[in-house]
């Protein structure tokens, strides 16, 4: 408890609980300033632990995205998520997959997972994804999925480029044609 | 049917249980002596079909306790009535004898933290938790048990000891205690306090059941990961708890990096041995 600015550590409460909680969450998930009085080490440890938990939950919703990135998953996710508060695991994974797709670094299995999600649900990047009411095609990095009456089928797998380093992770192309999540 | 359902609801958690997760539903279904599981309440739909694994456990009259993780009972804002209604509906459809949630907050100022965060041990926080627990209790069909969490940070605002903070919340709300033995270990280890001294000061007669989970050391801190094996020190603390007053039930939580079935069975057996309960495997 050193270095709290301008006498803010008087015994009277600094701010109400609501404000103090909001400051702490912003510092942990939205790169907000450290709230007065908190030790920096435990704050950093908590921030890292939240990112690890969040990565684990996103990996459960996007197993092929996580598996496709292999041992790069944890750092890729943490780099992307550190300044972005969660929008829920489904949207977090979706946003990350689209970002990697834009950078042309989305692994093939993850492209297929993204294409099947794009075919099943309509997601504008701002609000919760909603089921598509009409037949739709989802595409990502060469993968093509089609949805008819709520069932999604992967029509074409994403091409496996042999020059991609570290792409030895087995994927689910052809083994999970019907996805009903 | 009605009568049988009512009898089932009377059955509180007993013996050794395990946290039901879709990934280990097959493993859980084959545990012959299992009488009790817990399920993450937010993962259970309020209507429509239940996950088939859960239905089969209910058919075997296994007690299923919904465990909320997103209510944010410790938030300064009033608890979201829709989240309480969901928890109530899930309790109803599972014939649960009780539900559980955490003494923690998970969102503030419009931002989701993504996981459980500790409260300051202040009178203002006690008031906030008690108000939210009362709001939840007014809508829930069954009692609620409250779980103290593992925290990697402490608030500078702390006024009360951990034991006084928890006891005051339990006294004022009449809630039961869900005591997580791994959290007691984690907090004591990270704060440099004595876990046994905390056990001696908690109202152990209020424990509805206990949690036990694995963790690991990273960067000089013990992390309650739920993805690592249960350390010996946590099992020893289970023994120390049971020597003081054995809870009616103890439940193993595992949330990822699932080991082979034999390893998970061995963890359940070790927990049963530490607590002096019959094995469920």
Coordinates of C-alpha atoms in Angstrom, one line a residue:
Chain A
X1 CA 0.0 0.0 0.0
X2 CA 2.5 2.6 -1.2
X3 CA 2.2 5.2 -3.8
X4 CA -1.6 5.8 -3.7
X5 CA -1.9 9.2 -5.3
X6 CA -3.0 12.4 -3.6
X7 CA -3.9 11.2 -0.1
X8 CA -6.5 8.8 -1.5
X9 CA -5.8 6.3 1.2
X10 CA -7.6 8.0 4.1
X11 CA -9.6 5.7 6.3
X12 CA -12.9 6.9 4.9
X13 CA -14.1 5.0 1.9
X14 CA -12.7 6.3 -1.3
X15 CA -15.7 5.6 -3.5
X16 CA -18.8 3.4 -3.3
X17 CA -18.5 -0.3 -3.8
X18 CA -20.1 -0.1 -7.3
X19 CA -17.4 2.3 -8.5
X20 CA -14.6 0.4 -6.9
X21 CA -15.7 -2.9 -8.5
X22 CA -16.0 -1.2 -11.9
X23 CA -12.5 0.2 -11.5
X24 CA -11.1 -3.2 -10.7
X25 CA -12.9 -5.0 -13.6
X26 CA -11.7 -2.3 -16.0
X27 CA -8.2 -2.6 -14.8
X28 CA -8.3 -6.4 -15.2
X29 CA -10.0 -6.8 -18.5
X30 CA -10.0 -3.5 -20.4
X31 CA -6.5 -2.1 -19.7
X32 CA -7.9 0.4 -17.3
X33 CA -5.6 2.2 -14.8
X34 CA -4.8 0.2 -11.6
X35 CA -7.3 1.1 -8.9
X36 CA -5.7 2.9 -5.9
X37 CA -4.4 0.7 -3.1
X38 CA -4.1 -2.6 -5.0
X39 CA -0.7 -4.2 -5.1
X40 CA 0.5 -4.5 -8.7
X41 CA 1.8 -8.1 -8.5
X42 CA -1.5 -9.7 -7.5
X43 CA -3.4 -7.5 -10.0
X44 CA -1.1 -8.9 -12.8
X45 CA -1.5 -12.4 -11.6
X46 CA -5.3 -12.0 -11.5
X47 CA -5.3 -10.5 -15.0
X48 CA -3.3 -13.5 -16.3
X49 CA -5.5 -16.0 -14.5
X50 CA -8.6 -14.5 -16.0
X51 CA -7.1 -14.7 -19.5
X52 CA -6.2 -18.4 -19.0
X53 CA -9.7 -19.2 -17.8
X54 CA -11.2 -17.3 -20.7
X55 CA -8.9 -19.1 -23.2
X56 CA -10.0 -22.4 -21.8
X57 CA -13.7 -21.5 -22.1
X58 CA -13.3 -20.2 -25.7
X59 CA -11.4 -23.4 -26.6
X60 CA -14.4 -25.4 -25.4
X61 CA -16.6 -23.5 -27.8
X62 CA -14.1 -23.4 -30.6
X63 CA -12.2 -26.7 -30.2
X64 CA -10.8 -26.7 -33.8
X65 CA -9.6 -23.1 -33.5
X66 CA -7.7 -23.9 -30.3
X67 CA -6.4 -27.3 -31.7
X68 CA -5.5 -25.8 -35.0
X69 CA -3.2 -23.2 -33.3
X70 CA -1.7 -25.9 -31.1
X71 CA 0.9 -24.6 -28.7
X72 CA 0.4 -21.1 -30.1
X73 CA -3.2 -21.0 -28.8
X74 CA -2.6 -19.6 -25.3
X75 CA -0.4 -16.7 -26.5
X76 CA -2.4 -16.0 -29.6
X77 CA -5.6 -15.8 -27.5
X78 CA -4.0 -13.8 -24.7
X79 CA -2.4 -11.2 -27.2
X80 CA -5.8 -10.8 -28.9
X81 CA -7.9 -10.7 -25.7
X82 CA -5.8 -8.7 -23.3
X83 CA -7.4 -5.4 -24.1
X84 CA -10.8 -6.7 -25.2
X85 CA -13.4 -7.5 -22.5
X86 CA -15.2 -10.7 -23.1
X87 CA -18.4 -10.7 -25.2
X88 CA -19.0 -14.4 -24.2
X89 CA -17.0 -17.4 -25.4
X90 CA -18.9 -17.9 -28.6
X91 CA -18.4 -14.3 -29.8
X92 CA -14.8 -14.1 -28.5
X93 CA -13.8 -17.2 -30.5
X94 CA -15.8 -15.9 -33.5
X95 CA -14.1 -12.5 -33.4
X96 CA -10.7 -14.0 -33.0
X97 CA -11.3 -16.5 -35.9
X98 CA -12.4 -13.6 -38.2
X99 CA -9.3 -11.6 -37.2
X100 CA -7.0 -14.5 -38.0
X101 CA -8.9 -15.1 -41.2
X102 CA -8.3 -11.4 -42.2
X103 CA -4.6 -11.8 -41.4
X104 CA -4.6 -15.1 -43.5
X105 CA -3.3 -17.0 -40.5
X106 CA -6.4 -19.1 -39.7
X107 CA -5.5 -22.8 -39.7
X108 CA -7.5 -25.1 -42.0
X109 CA -9.4 -26.9 -39.3
X110 CA -10.3 -23.6 -37.7
X111 CA -11.4 -22.3 -41.1
X112 CA -13.8 -25.2 -41.4
X113 CA -15.2 -24.6 -37.9
X114 CA -15.6 -20.9 -38.8
X115 CA -17.4 -21.7 -42.1
X116 CA -19.8 -24.1 -40.4
X117 CA -20.6 -21.4 -37.7
X118 CA -21.1 -18.7 -40.4
X119 CA -23.5 -21.0 -42.2
X120 CA -25.5 -21.8 -39.1
X121 CA -25.7 -18.4 -37.4
X122 CA -25.9 -14.8 -38.5
X123 CA -23.4 -12.7 -36.5
X124 CA -22.9 -9.0 -37.2
X125 CA -19.9 -8.7 -34.8
X126 CA -22.0 -6.6 -32.4
X127 CA -24.9 -8.6 -31.1
X128 CA -25.4 -12.2 -30.1
X129 CA -25.4 -14.6 -33.1
X130 CA -28.8 -15.7 -34.2
X131 CA -29.9 -18.8 -36.1
X132 CA -30.3 -18.2 -39.8
X133 CA -33.9 -18.8 -41.0
X134 CA -33.1 -19.5 -44.6
X135 CA -30.5 -21.8 -46.3
X136 CA -27.1 -20.3 -46.2
X137 CA -23.5 -20.8 -47.2
X138 CA -20.6 -20.1 -44.9
X139 CA -17.0 -19.7 -46.3
X140 CA -13.7 -19.2 -44.7
X141 CA -10.2 -19.6 -46.2
X142 CA -11.4 -22.0 -48.9
X143 CA -13.7 -24.0 -46.6
X144 CA -17.4 -24.0 -47.6
X145 CA -20.3 -25.1 -45.4
X146 CA -24.0 -25.1 -46.2
X147 CA -26.9 -24.9 -43.9
X148 CA -30.3 -26.2 -44.8
X149 CA -33.2 -26.4 -42.3
X150 CA -30.8 -25.9 -39.4
X151 CA -28.4 -28.7 -40.3
X152 CA -24.9 -27.7 -41.4
X153 CA -22.7 -29.7 -43.7
X154 CA -19.1 -29.0 -44.6
X155 CA -19.1 -29.2 -48.4
X156 CA -15.5 -28.4 -49.0
X157 CA -12.6 -28.7 -46.6
X158 CA -10.0 -25.9 -46.4
X159 CA -6.9 -26.6 -48.4
X160 CA -4.0 -27.9 -46.4
X161 CA -1.0 -25.8 -47.5
X162 CA 2.1 -27.9 -47.0
X163 CA 4.4 -24.9 -46.5
X164 CA 2.6 -23.9 -43.3
X165 CA 5.0 -24.7 -40.5
X166 CA 3.7 -26.6 -37.5
X167 CA 0.5 -27.7 -39.2
X168 CA 0.8 -31.2 -37.9
X169 CA -2.2 -31.1 -35.7
X170 CA -4.8 -33.7 -36.8
X171 CA -8.1 -32.0 -37.7
X172 CA -11.6 -33.1 -38.0
X173 CA -12.1 -32.6 -41.8
X174 CA -14.3 -35.3 -43.1
X175 CA -14.9 -36.8 -39.6
X176 CA -17.4 -34.2 -38.4
X177 CA -19.5 -33.3 -41.4
X178 CA -22.6 -32.8 -39.4
X179 CA -22.2 -30.4 -36.6
X180 CA -25.1 -29.9 -34.3
X181 CA -23.8 -27.6 -31.6
Chain B
X1 CA -44.8 -40.0 -9.8
X2 CA -45.4 -36.7 -7.9
X3 CA -44.8 -38.4 -4.5
X4 CA -41.6 -40.0 -5.7
X5 CA -40.3 -36.8 -7.0
X6 CA -41.0 -35.1 -3.7
X7 CA -39.1 -37.8 -1.8
X8 CA -36.2 -37.4 -4.2
X9 CA -36.0 -33.7 -3.6
X10 CA -35.6 -34.3 0.1
X11 CA -32.3 -36.2 -0.5
X12 CA -29.5 -33.8 0.2
X13 CA -26.0 -34.3 -1.2
X14 CA -24.3 -37.3 0.4
X15 CA -21.0 -39.1 0.0
X16 CA -18.5 -38.5 -2.7
X17 CA -19.7 -36.6 -5.9
X18 CA -18.2 -35.2 -9.0
X19 CA -18.9 -32.1 -11.1
X20 CA -20.9 -33.2 -14.1
X21 CA -19.4 -31.8 -17.3
X22 CA -20.4 -32.8 -20.9
X23 CA -16.8 -33.9 -21.6
X24 CA -16.9 -36.5 -18.9
X25 CA -20.6 -37.5 -19.0
X26 CA -19.7 -41.0 -20.1
X27 CA -17.3 -41.5 -17.2
X28 CA -19.7 -40.1 -14.7
X29 CA -22.6 -42.3 -16.0
X30 CA -20.5 -45.4 -15.2
X31 CA -19.7 -44.6 -11.6
X32 CA -21.7 -47.4 -9.8
X33 CA -21.8 -45.8 -6.3
X34 CA -22.4 -42.2 -7.3
X35 CA -25.3 -40.5 -5.5
X36 CA -24.5 -36.9 -6.1
X37 CA -23.3 -34.6 -8.9
X38 CA -23.2 -30.8 -9.4
X39 CA -23.9 -29.2 -12.7
X40 CA -23.1 -25.6 -13.9
X41 CA -26.5 -24.0 -13.8
X42 CA -25.9 -21.7 -16.7
X43 CA -25.1 -24.7 -18.9
X44 CA -28.5 -26.3 -18.3
X45 CA -31.5 -25.0 -20.4
X46 CA -34.5 -23.8 -18.4
X47 CA -36.8 -25.6 -20.9
X48 CA -36.4 -28.0 -23.8
X49 CA -34.5 -31.3 -23.6
X50 CA -31.9 -31.8 -20.8
X51 CA -28.5 -33.2 -21.7
X52 CA -29.2 -36.9 -22.0
X53 CA -26.4 -37.8 -19.5
X54 CA -28.2 -35.7 -16.8
X55 CA -31.6 -37.3 -17.5
X56 CA -30.0 -40.7 -17.0
X57 CA -28.6 -39.7 -13.6
X58 CA -31.9 -38.3 -12.6
X59 CA -33.5 -41.6 -13.6
X60 CA -31.1 -43.3 -11.2
X61 CA -32.2 -40.8 -8.5
X62 CA -28.7 -39.3 -8.3
X63 CA -29.0 -35.9 -6.6
X64 CA -28.1 -33.1 -9.0
X65 CA -27.2 -29.7 -7.5
X66 CA -27.2 -26.6 -9.9
X67 CA -24.1 -24.5 -9.3
X68 CA -24.4 -21.0 -10.5
X69 CA -21.3 -19.1 -11.7
X70 CA -22.7 -15.9 -13.2
X71 CA -25.2 -14.5 -10.7
X72 CA -22.7 -12.0 -9.3
X73 CA -24.2 -12.1 -5.9
X74 CA -21.4 -9.9 -4.6
X75 CA -22.0 -7.2 -7.2
X76 CA -23.0 -3.8 -5.9
X77 CA -25.9 -3.7 -8.3
X78 CA -29.0 -5.8 -7.7
X79 CA -28.8 -9.4 -9.0
X80 CA -30.3 -9.8 -12.4
X81 CA -33.8 -11.2 -11.9
X82 CA -33.6 -13.2 -15.2
X83 CA -30.5 -15.0 -13.9
X84 CA -32.2 -15.9 -10.7
X85 CA -35.3 -17.1 -12.6
X86 CA -33.1 -19.3 -14.7
X87 CA -31.4 -20.8 -11.6
X88 CA -34.8 -21.4 -10.0
X89 CA -36.2 -23.1 -13.1
X90 CA -33.1 -25.4 -13.4
X91 CA -33.5 -26.3 -9.7
X92 CA -37.1 -27.1 -10.3
X93 CA -36.6 -29.3 -13.3
X94 CA -33.7 -31.2 -11.7
X95 CA -35.6 -31.7 -8.4
X96 CA -32.6 -30.3 -6.7
X97 CA -32.6 -30.2 -2.9
X98 CA -30.5 -27.0 -3.0
X99 CA -28.6 -24.7 -5.3
X100 CA -25.2 -23.1 -4.8
X101 CA -23.4 -19.9 -5.9
X102 CA -20.4 -17.9 -4.9
X103 CA -19.5 -15.0 -2.6
X104 CA -18.0 -13.1 -5.5
X105 CA -18.8 -10.7 -8.3
X106 CA -18.3 -11.3 -12.0
X107 CA -19.2 -8.0 -13.6
X108 CA -19.3 -4.3 -12.9
X109 CA -19.7 -1.0 -14.7
X110 CA -21.0 -2.9 -17.8
X111 CA -18.0 -5.1 -18.1
X112 CA -17.8 -8.9 -17.7
X113 CA -14.7 -10.1 -15.8
X114 CA -15.2 -13.5 -17.2
X115 CA -14.6 -15.3 -13.9
X116 CA -15.2 -15.0 -10.1
X117 CA -13.6 -12.0 -8.5
X118 CA -13.2 -11.5 -4.7
X119 CA -15.1 -8.9 -2.7
X120 CA -13.6 -6.5 -0.3
X121 CA -14.1 -7.8 3.2
X122 CA -16.0 -4.6 4.1
X123 CA -19.3 -4.0 5.8
X124 CA -20.5 -2.4 2.6
X125 CA -19.8 -5.6 0.7
X126 CA -21.5 -7.7 3.4
X127 CA -24.6 -5.5 2.9
X128 CA -24.4 -5.9 -0.9
X129 CA -24.1 -9.7 -0.8
X130 CA -26.8 -10.1 1.8
X131 CA -29.2 -7.9 -0.2
X132 CA -28.6 -10.0 -3.3
X133 CA -28.8 -13.3 -1.5
X134 CA -32.2 -12.2 -0.1
X135 CA -33.4 -11.2 -3.6
X136 CA -32.4 -14.7 -4.9
X137 CA -33.9 -16.5 -1.9
X138 CA -37.2 -14.8 -2.5
X139 CA -37.4 -16.5 -5.9
X140 CA -35.6 -19.8 -5.4
X141 CA -37.7 -22.9 -4.6
X142 CA -34.9 -24.5 -2.5
X143 CA -32.2 -23.3 -0.1
X144 CA -28.9 -21.8 -1.4
X145 CA -25.4 -22.6 -0.3
X146 CA -22.7 -19.9 -0.7
X147 CA -19.2 -20.7 -1.7
X148 CA -16.2 -18.6 -0.7
X149 CA -13.8 -18.3 -3.6
X150 CA -10.0 -18.5 -4.1
X151 CA -8.6 -15.1 -4.7
X152 CA -5.2 -14.0 -6.1
X153 CA -5.7 -10.5 -4.8
X154 CA -6.9 -8.8 -1.7
X155 CA -8.7 -5.5 -1.5
X156 CA -7.1 -2.6 0.4
X157 CA -10.6 -2.0 1.8
X158 CA -10.6 -5.1 3.9
X159 CA -12.1 -4.5 7.4
X160 CA -13.1 -8.0 8.5
X161 CA -11.3 -11.2 8.9
X162 CA -12.2 -13.9 6.4
X163 CA -14.0 -15.9 9.1
X164 CA -16.0 -12.9 10.4
X165 CA -16.9 -11.8 6.8
X166 CA -18.2 -15.3 5.9
X167 CA -20.0 -15.9 9.2
X168 CA -21.7 -12.6 9.1
X169 CA -23.0 -13.3 5.6
X170 CA -24.2 -16.7 6.6
X171 CA -25.9 -15.5 9.8
X172 CA -27.7 -12.6 8.1
X173 CA -28.9 -14.7 5.1
X174 CA -29.5 -18.0 6.7
X175 CA -27.7 -19.6 3.8
X176 CA -25.8 -22.8 3.9
X177 CA -22.0 -23.0 3.4
X178 CA -20.4 -24.6 0.3
X179 CA -16.9 -25.0 1.6
X180 CA -14.2 -25.3 -1.1
X181 CA -11.3 -27.0 0.6
X182 CA -9.0 -26.2 -2.3
X183 CA -9.9 -22.5 -2.0
X184 CA -9.1 -22.6 1.7
X185 CA -5.7 -24.1 0.8
X186 CA -5.1 -21.6 -2.0
X187 CA -5.9 -18.5 0.0
X188 CA -3.9 -19.6 3.0
X189 CA -1.0 -20.5 0.8
X190 CA -1.1 -17.2 -1.1
X191 CA -1.7 -15.0 2.0
X192 CA 0.6 -16.9 4.2
X193 CA -2.1 -17.7 6.7
X194 CA -3.0 -20.9 8.5
X195 CA -5.8 -22.9 6.8
X196 CA -6.6 -24.8 10.0
X197 CA -7.1 -21.6 11.9
X198 CA -9.8 -20.7 9.3
X199 CA -11.5 -24.1 9.6
X200 CA -11.5 -23.6 13.4
X201 CA -13.4 -20.3 13.0
X202 CA -16.0 -21.3 10.4
X203 CA -19.5 -22.5 11.2
X204 CA -18.8 -26.1 10.0
X205 CA -22.3 -27.2 11.0
X206 CA -23.6 -25.0 8.2
X207 CA -21.7 -26.9 5.4
X208 CA -24.1 -28.4 2.9
X209 CA -21.2 -30.0 1.0
X210 CA -17.6 -29.4 0.2
X211 CA -15.6 -28.8 -3.0
X212 CA -12.2 -30.3 -3.7
X213 CA -10.2 -29.5 -6.9
X214 CA -6.7 -29.6 -8.3
X215 CA -4.3 -26.7 -8.8
X216 CA -0.8 -25.8 -9.5
X217 CA 1.9 -23.3 -8.6
X218 CA 2.8 -20.6 -11.1
X219 CA 5.0 -17.6 -10.4
X220 CA 5.1 -18.1 -6.6
X221 CA 1.3 -18.3 -6.3
X222 CA -1.0 -21.3 -6.0
X223 CA -3.7 -21.3 -8.7
X224 CA -6.9 -23.1 -8.2
X225 CA -7.0 -24.3 -11.9
X226 CA -9.4 -27.3 -11.7
X227 CA -7.3 -28.7 -14.6
X228 CA -4.4 -30.2 -12.5
X229 CA -4.4 -33.1 -10.0
X230 CA -5.5 -32.6 -6.4
X231 CA -2.4 -31.9 -4.4
X232 CA -1.6 -33.9 -1.3
X233 CA -1.8 -30.8 0.8
X234 CA -5.5 -30.4 -0.2
X235 CA -6.3 -34.0 0.6
X236 CA -4.6 -33.5 4.0
X237 CA -6.8 -30.5 4.5
X238 CA -9.9 -32.6 3.7
X239 CA -8.8 -35.0 6.4
X240 CA -8.4 -32.1 8.9
X241 CA -11.8 -30.8 8.0
X242 CA -13.5 -34.2 8.4
X243 CA -11.7 -34.6 11.7
X244 CA -13.4 -31.4 13.0
X245 CA -16.8 -32.1 11.4
X246 CA -17.3 -34.1 8.3
X247 CA -19.5 -32.5 5.7
X248 CA -22.5 -34.6 4.4
X249 CA -20.8 -34.7 1.0
X250 CA -17.6 -33.8 -0.8
X251 CA -17.4 -33.2 -4.6
X252 CA -14.5 -33.3 -7.0
X253 CA -14.4 -30.5 -9.5
X254 CA -12.5 -31.0 -12.8
X255 CA -12.9 -28.5 -15.6
X256 CA -10.5 -29.4 -18.3
X257 CA -7.3 -31.3 -19.3
X258 CA -9.3 -34.4 -18.4
X259 CA -7.0 -37.2 -17.4
X260 CA -7.6 -40.9 -18.4
X261 CA -10.5 -42.5 -16.6
X262 CA -8.2 -44.5 -14.3
X263 CA -6.6 -41.3 -13.0
X264 CA -9.9 -39.6 -12.4
X265 CA -11.2 -42.8 -10.6
X266 CA -8.0 -42.7 -8.5
X267 CA -8.7 -39.1 -7.5
X268 CA -12.2 -39.9 -6.5
X269 CA -10.9 -42.9 -4.4
X270 CA -8.3 -40.8 -2.8
X271 CA -10.9 -38.2 -1.8
X272 CA -13.2 -41.0 -0.4
X273 CA -10.3 -42.3 1.6
X274 CA -9.3 -38.9 2.9
X275 CA -12.9 -38.2 4.0
X276 CA -13.7 -41.7 5.2
X277 CA -16.6 -42.2 2.8
X278 CA -17.2 -45.3 0.7
X279 CA -15.7 -45.3 -2.8
X280 CA -18.1 -44.5 -5.6
X281 CA -16.0 -46.1 -8.4

